[in-house]
Amino acid sequence: MKGKIFNGKSTRRNRTRSAAVAVVAAAVTAVLVPAASPASAQSSSPIGVAIDSVDATCKHNGRNYIVRQYFRGVQRYTLRCGTATWGWKHIKLGHGWNAGMDGKINNAIANGAPNGRGGFSIYTNQCPPVERFRTIIGTPAGLNDVLTAYNVTNLASASKC
């Protein structure tokens, strides 16, 4: 009667097999779902459509199409094609778009300080600090979408030292 249920109880063989299956399932899950560490997410490059093909991609897709993804720890922020007033199209028309702009957006989101406008900014390392680059987050398409990003040209400084 090995492996059979007798009086509502499984035999030792079934209990051992069930325990082994549970251990294997847990091990497979751990291998297939790696834990994300904030350090590894921050050091990664932005992902999405190649810099030189964003224009062509947005010509053939709607305003909600995601062209780039940026990370702050495990939190994901997206850049959508957008319109003339938000997203990639707005940044291209109003502030210019190239690999440098993409890198600045990535750096501000990953390493910048919250700026009180729902985004992140890069400040100089001086006293008082001066804001050099700003992102603003939140669009009609999503709360974690890049609304705009630009170099700050007015040299107003942050709080006094």
PDB file of C-alpha atoms in Angstrom:
ATOM      1  CA  MET A   1       0.000   0.000   0.000  1.00  0.00           C
ATOM      2  CA  LYS A   2       2.925   2.326  -0.584  1.00  0.00           C
ATOM      3  CA  GLY A   3       1.943   5.728  -1.961  1.00  0.00           C
ATOM      4  CA  LYS A   4      -1.773   5.254  -1.269  1.00  0.00           C
ATOM      5  CA  ILE A   5      -4.021   7.176   1.029  1.00  0.00           C
ATOM      6  CA  PHE A   6      -5.245   5.131   3.953  1.00  0.00           C
ATOM      7  CA  ASN A   7      -7.872   6.479   6.375  1.00  0.00           C
ATOM      8  CA  GLY A   8      -7.413  10.059   5.010  1.00  0.00           C
ATOM      9  CA  LYS A   9      -3.666  10.089   5.674  1.00  0.00           C
ATOM     10  CA  SER A  10      -0.933   9.835   3.071  1.00  0.00           C
ATOM     11  CA  THR A  11       1.816   7.338   3.495  1.00  0.00           C
ATOM     12  CA  ARG A  12       5.383   8.346   4.289  1.00  0.00           C
ATOM     13  CA  ARG A  13       6.369   8.013   0.611  1.00  0.00           C
ATOM     14  CA  ASN A  14       3.785  10.602  -0.552  1.00  0.00           C
ATOM     15  CA  ARG A  15       4.763  13.035   2.197  1.00  0.00           C
ATOM     16  CA  THR A  16       8.429  12.747   1.248  1.00  0.00           C
ATOM     17  CA  ARG A  17       7.654  13.212  -2.449  1.00  0.00           C
ATOM     18  CA  SER A  18       5.460  16.270  -1.722  1.00  0.00           C
ATOM     19  CA  ALA A  19       8.211  17.862   0.360  1.00  0.00           C
ATOM     20  CA  ALA A  20      10.776  17.232  -2.390  1.00  0.00           C
ATOM     21  CA  VAL A  21       8.490  18.769  -5.038  1.00  0.00           C
ATOM     22  CA  ALA A  22       7.997  21.869  -2.846  1.00  0.00           C
ATOM     23  CA  VAL A  23      11.756  22.306  -2.398  1.00  0.00           C
ATOM     24  CA  VAL A  24      12.406  21.979  -6.140  1.00  0.00           C
ATOM     25  CA  ALA A  25       9.586  24.423  -6.955  1.00  0.00           C
ATOM     26  CA  ALA A  26      10.991  26.986  -4.519  1.00  0.00           C
ATOM     27  CA  ALA A  27      14.484  26.620  -5.982  1.00  0.00           C
ATOM     28  CA  VAL A  28      13.208  27.048  -9.554  1.00  0.00           C
ATOM     29  CA  THR A  29      11.241  30.136  -8.544  1.00  0.00           C
ATOM     30  CA  ALA A  30      14.319  31.655  -6.907  1.00  0.00           C
ATOM     31  CA  VAL A  31      16.356  31.103 -10.063  1.00  0.00           C
ATOM     32  CA  LEU A  32      13.698  32.434 -12.449  1.00  0.00           C
ATOM     33  CA  VAL A  33      12.815  35.520 -10.406  1.00  0.00           C
ATOM     34  CA  PRO A  34      16.061  37.228  -9.394  1.00  0.00           C
ATOM     35  CA  ALA A  35      15.896  39.870  -6.722  1.00  0.00           C
ATOM     36  CA  ALA A  36      16.522  43.382  -7.994  1.00  0.00           C
ATOM     37  CA  SER A  37      18.931  45.462  -5.995  1.00  0.00           C
ATOM     38  CA  PRO A  38      18.710  49.250  -6.051  1.00  0.00           C
ATOM     39  CA  ALA A  39      22.434  49.528  -6.762  1.00  0.00           C
ATOM     40  CA  SER A  40      22.245  47.410  -9.889  1.00  0.00           C
ATOM     41  CA  ALA A  41      19.149  49.218 -11.142  1.00  0.00           C
ATOM     42  CA  GLN A  42      20.720  52.662 -10.689  1.00  0.00           C
ATOM     43  CA  SER A  43      23.878  51.796 -12.557  1.00  0.00           C
ATOM     44  CA  SER A  44      22.027  50.399 -15.565  1.00  0.00           C
ATOM     45  CA  SER A  45      21.616  52.345 -18.763  1.00  0.00           C
ATOM     46  CA  PRO A  46      18.192  53.526 -19.863  1.00  0.00           C
ATOM     47  CA  ILE A  47      16.389  50.954 -21.961  1.00  0.00           C
ATOM     48  CA  GLY A  48      14.035  51.267 -24.889  1.00  0.00           C
ATOM     49  CA  VAL A  49      14.230  52.420 -28.478  1.00  0.00           C
ATOM     50  CA  ALA A  50      17.708  53.396 -29.727  1.00  0.00           C
ATOM     51  CA  ILE A  51      18.436  57.127 -29.461  1.00  0.00           C
ATOM     52  CA  ASP A  52      18.673  57.645 -33.224  1.00  0.00           C
ATOM     53  CA  SER A  53      15.404  55.833 -33.960  1.00  0.00           C
ATOM     54  CA  VAL A  54      13.098  57.511 -31.428  1.00  0.00           C
ATOM     55  CA  ASP A  55      11.957  60.013 -34.063  1.00  0.00           C
ATOM     56  CA  ALA A  56      10.968  57.292 -36.536  1.00  0.00           C
ATOM     57  CA  THR A  57       9.345  55.252 -33.785  1.00  0.00           C
ATOM     58  CA  CYS A  58       7.197  58.139 -32.591  1.00  0.00           C
ATOM     59  CA  LYS A  59       6.131  58.950 -36.162  1.00  0.00           C
ATOM     60  CA  HIS A  60       4.585  55.484 -36.401  1.00  0.00           C
ATOM     61  CA  ASN A  61       3.183  55.108 -32.876  1.00  0.00           C
ATOM     62  CA  GLY A  62       0.733  56.979 -30.691  1.00  0.00           C
ATOM     63  CA  ARG A  63       1.476  59.429 -27.917  1.00  0.00           C
ATOM     64  CA  ASN A  64       1.317  56.735 -25.218  1.00  0.00           C
ATOM     65  CA  TYR A  65       4.044  54.589 -26.803  1.00  0.00           C
ATOM     66  CA  ILE A  66       6.980  54.102 -24.390  1.00  0.00           C
ATOM     67  CA  VAL A  67      10.332  54.880 -26.015  1.00  0.00           C
ATOM     68  CA  ARG A  68      12.660  54.931 -22.987  1.00  0.00           C
ATOM     69  CA  GLN A  69      12.664  53.592 -19.436  1.00  0.00           C
ATOM     70  CA  TYR A  70      14.729  55.020 -16.583  1.00  0.00           C
ATOM     71  CA  PHE A  71      15.193  53.609 -13.094  1.00  0.00           C
ATOM     72  CA  ARG A  72      15.637  55.034  -9.599  1.00  0.00           C
ATOM     73  CA  GLY A  73      16.345  51.978  -7.515  1.00  0.00           C
ATOM     74  CA  VAL A  74      13.600  49.560  -8.455  1.00  0.00           C
ATOM     75  CA  GLN A  75      11.156  52.339  -9.415  1.00  0.00           C
ATOM     76  CA  ARG A  76      10.626  52.663 -13.177  1.00  0.00           C
ATOM     77  CA  TYR A  77      10.012  55.965 -14.979  1.00  0.00           C
ATOM     78  CA  THR A  78       9.002  56.052 -18.630  1.00  0.00           C
ATOM     79  CA  LEU A  79       9.366  58.487 -21.495  1.00  0.00           C
ATOM     80  CA  ARG A  80       6.481  58.261 -23.941  1.00  0.00           C
ATOM     81  CA  CYS A  81       6.240  59.738 -27.426  1.00  0.00           C
ATOM     82  CA  GLY A  82       3.870  62.316 -25.992  1.00  0.00           C
ATOM     83  CA  THR A  83       2.678  65.535 -27.591  1.00  0.00           C
ATOM     84  CA  ALA A  84       3.950  69.070 -28.097  1.00  0.00           C
ATOM     85  CA  THR A  85       3.198  69.741 -24.415  1.00  0.00           C
ATOM     86  CA  TRP A  86       4.633  66.618 -22.740  1.00  0.00           C
ATOM     87  CA  GLY A  87       6.919  63.646 -23.299  1.00  0.00           C
ATOM     88  CA  TRP A  88       9.560  63.017 -25.957  1.00  0.00           C
ATOM     89  CA  LYS A  89       7.963  65.238 -28.615  1.00  0.00           C
ATOM     90  CA  HIS A  90       7.851  68.133 -26.157  1.00  0.00           C
ATOM     91  CA  ILE A  91      11.481  67.612 -25.109  1.00  0.00           C
ATOM     92  CA  LYS A  92      12.626  67.397 -28.747  1.00  0.00           C
ATOM     93  CA  LEU A  93      10.733  70.528 -29.811  1.00  0.00           C
ATOM     94  CA  GLY A  94      11.417  72.665 -26.754  1.00  0.00           C
ATOM     95  CA  HIS A  95      14.758  71.518 -25.379  1.00  0.00           C
ATOM     96  CA  GLY A  96      16.477  69.318 -27.978  1.00  0.00           C
ATOM     97  CA  TRP A  97      16.951  65.550 -28.005  1.00  0.00           C
ATOM     98  CA  ASN A  98      20.163  63.559 -28.373  1.00  0.00           C
ATOM     99  CA  ALA A  99      22.256  61.040 -26.462  1.00  0.00           C
ATOM    100  CA  GLY A 100      23.416  63.816 -24.136  1.00  0.00           C
ATOM    101  CA  MET A 101      19.854  64.709 -23.168  1.00  0.00           C
ATOM    102  CA  ASP A 102      19.007  61.034 -22.695  1.00  0.00           C
ATOM    103  CA  GLY A 103      22.033  60.610 -20.411  1.00  0.00           C
ATOM    104  CA  LYS A 104      21.118  63.692 -18.370  1.00  0.00           C
ATOM    105  CA  ILE A 105      17.560  62.424 -17.872  1.00  0.00           C
ATOM    106  CA  ASN A 106      18.921  59.064 -16.776  1.00  0.00           C
ATOM    107  CA  ASN A 107      21.388  60.680 -14.361  1.00  0.00           C
ATOM    108  CA  ALA A 108      18.790  63.026 -12.864  1.00  0.00           C
ATOM    109  CA  ILE A 109      16.282  60.248 -12.275  1.00  0.00           C
ATOM    110  CA  ALA A 110      18.816  57.730 -10.968  1.00  0.00           C
ATOM    111  CA  ASN A 111      20.985  60.049  -8.874  1.00  0.00           C
ATOM    112  CA  GLY A 112      19.360  63.479  -8.608  1.00  0.00           C
ATOM    113  CA  ALA A 113      17.620  65.098  -5.684  1.00  0.00           C
ATOM    114  CA  PRO A 114      13.830  65.495  -5.553  1.00  0.00           C
ATOM    115  CA  ASN A 115      13.076  68.992  -6.843  1.00  0.00           C
ATOM    116  CA  GLY A 116       9.630  69.744  -5.437  1.00  0.00           C
ATOM    117  CA  ARG A 117       8.115  69.634  -8.936  1.00  0.00           C
ATOM    118  CA  GLY A 118       7.468  65.901  -8.911  1.00  0.00           C
ATOM    119  CA  GLY A 119      10.816  65.124 -10.511  1.00  0.00           C
ATOM    120  CA  PHE A 120      14.529  65.056  -9.879  1.00  0.00           C
ATOM    121  CA  SER A 121      17.276  67.600 -10.443  1.00  0.00           C
ATOM    122  CA  ILE A 122      21.034  67.678 -10.651  1.00  0.00           C
ATOM    123  CA  TYR A 123      22.714  70.378  -8.551  1.00  0.00           C
ATOM    124  CA  THR A 124      26.288  71.615  -8.487  1.00  0.00           C
ATOM    125  CA  ASN A 125      28.465  70.477  -5.608  1.00  0.00           C
ATOM    126  CA  GLN A 126      29.071  73.922  -4.168  1.00  0.00           C
ATOM    127  CA  CYS A 127      27.637  76.119  -1.469  1.00  0.00           C
ATOM    128  CA  PRO A 128      24.953  77.110  -2.135  1.00  0.00           C
ATOM    129  CA  PRO A 129      24.129  74.394  -4.674  1.00  0.00           C
ATOM    130  CA  VAL A 130      22.903  75.557  -8.086  1.00  0.00           C
ATOM    131  CA  GLU A 131      20.344  73.557 -10.069  1.00  0.00           C
ATOM    132  CA  ARG A 132      21.747  72.579 -13.485  1.00  0.00           C
ATOM    133  CA  PHE A 133      19.261  70.047 -14.909  1.00  0.00           C
ATOM    134  CA  ARG A 134      15.606  69.329 -14.090  1.00  0.00           C
ATOM    135  CA  THR A 135      13.105  66.587 -14.847  1.00  0.00           C
ATOM    136  CA  ILE A 136       9.414  66.866 -14.103  1.00  0.00           C
ATOM    137  CA  ILE A 137       7.441  63.662 -13.701  1.00  0.00           C
ATOM    138  CA  GLY A 138       3.717  63.080 -14.299  1.00  0.00           C
ATOM    139  CA  THR A 139       1.765  63.252 -17.550  1.00  0.00           C
ATOM    140  CA  PRO A 140      -1.821  62.670 -18.673  1.00  0.00           C
ATOM    141  CA  ALA A 141      -0.676  59.154 -19.640  1.00  0.00           C
ATOM    142  CA  GLY A 142       0.911  58.174 -16.321  1.00  0.00           C
ATOM    143  CA  LEU A 143       2.163  59.348 -12.943  1.00  0.00           C
ATOM    144  CA  ASN A 144       5.672  57.952 -13.496  1.00  0.00           C
ATOM    145  CA  ASP A 145       6.115  59.398 -16.985  1.00  0.00           C
ATOM    146  CA  VAL A 146       8.621  62.104 -17.863  1.00  0.00           C
ATOM    147  CA  LEU A 147       6.666  65.290 -18.580  1.00  0.00           C
ATOM    148  CA  THR A 148       9.726  67.338 -19.512  1.00  0.00           C
ATOM    149  CA  ALA A 149      13.459  67.610 -18.939  1.00  0.00           C
ATOM    150  CA  TYR A 150      15.756  70.558 -19.548  1.00  0.00           C
ATOM    151  CA  ASN A 151      18.934  72.393 -18.644  1.00  0.00           C
ATOM    152  CA  VAL A 152      18.264  75.054 -16.043  1.00  0.00           C
ATOM    153  CA  THR A 153      19.576  78.343 -17.366  1.00  0.00           C
ATOM    154  CA  ASN A 154      18.627  80.694 -14.545  1.00  0.00           C
ATOM    155  CA  LEU A 155      21.335  80.410 -11.946  1.00  0.00           C
ATOM    156  CA  ALA A 156      19.113  80.804  -8.917  1.00  0.00           C
ATOM    157  CA  SER A 157      20.580  78.769  -6.120  1.00  0.00           C
ATOM    158  CA  ALA A 158      18.863  76.400  -3.728  1.00  0.00           C
ATOM    159  CA  SER A 159      18.650  77.005   0.006  1.00  0.00           C
ATOM    160  CA  LYS A 160      21.512  78.787   1.723  1.00  0.00           C
ATOM    161  CA  CYS A 161      24.315  76.866   3.401  1.00  0.00           C
TER     162      CYS A 161
END
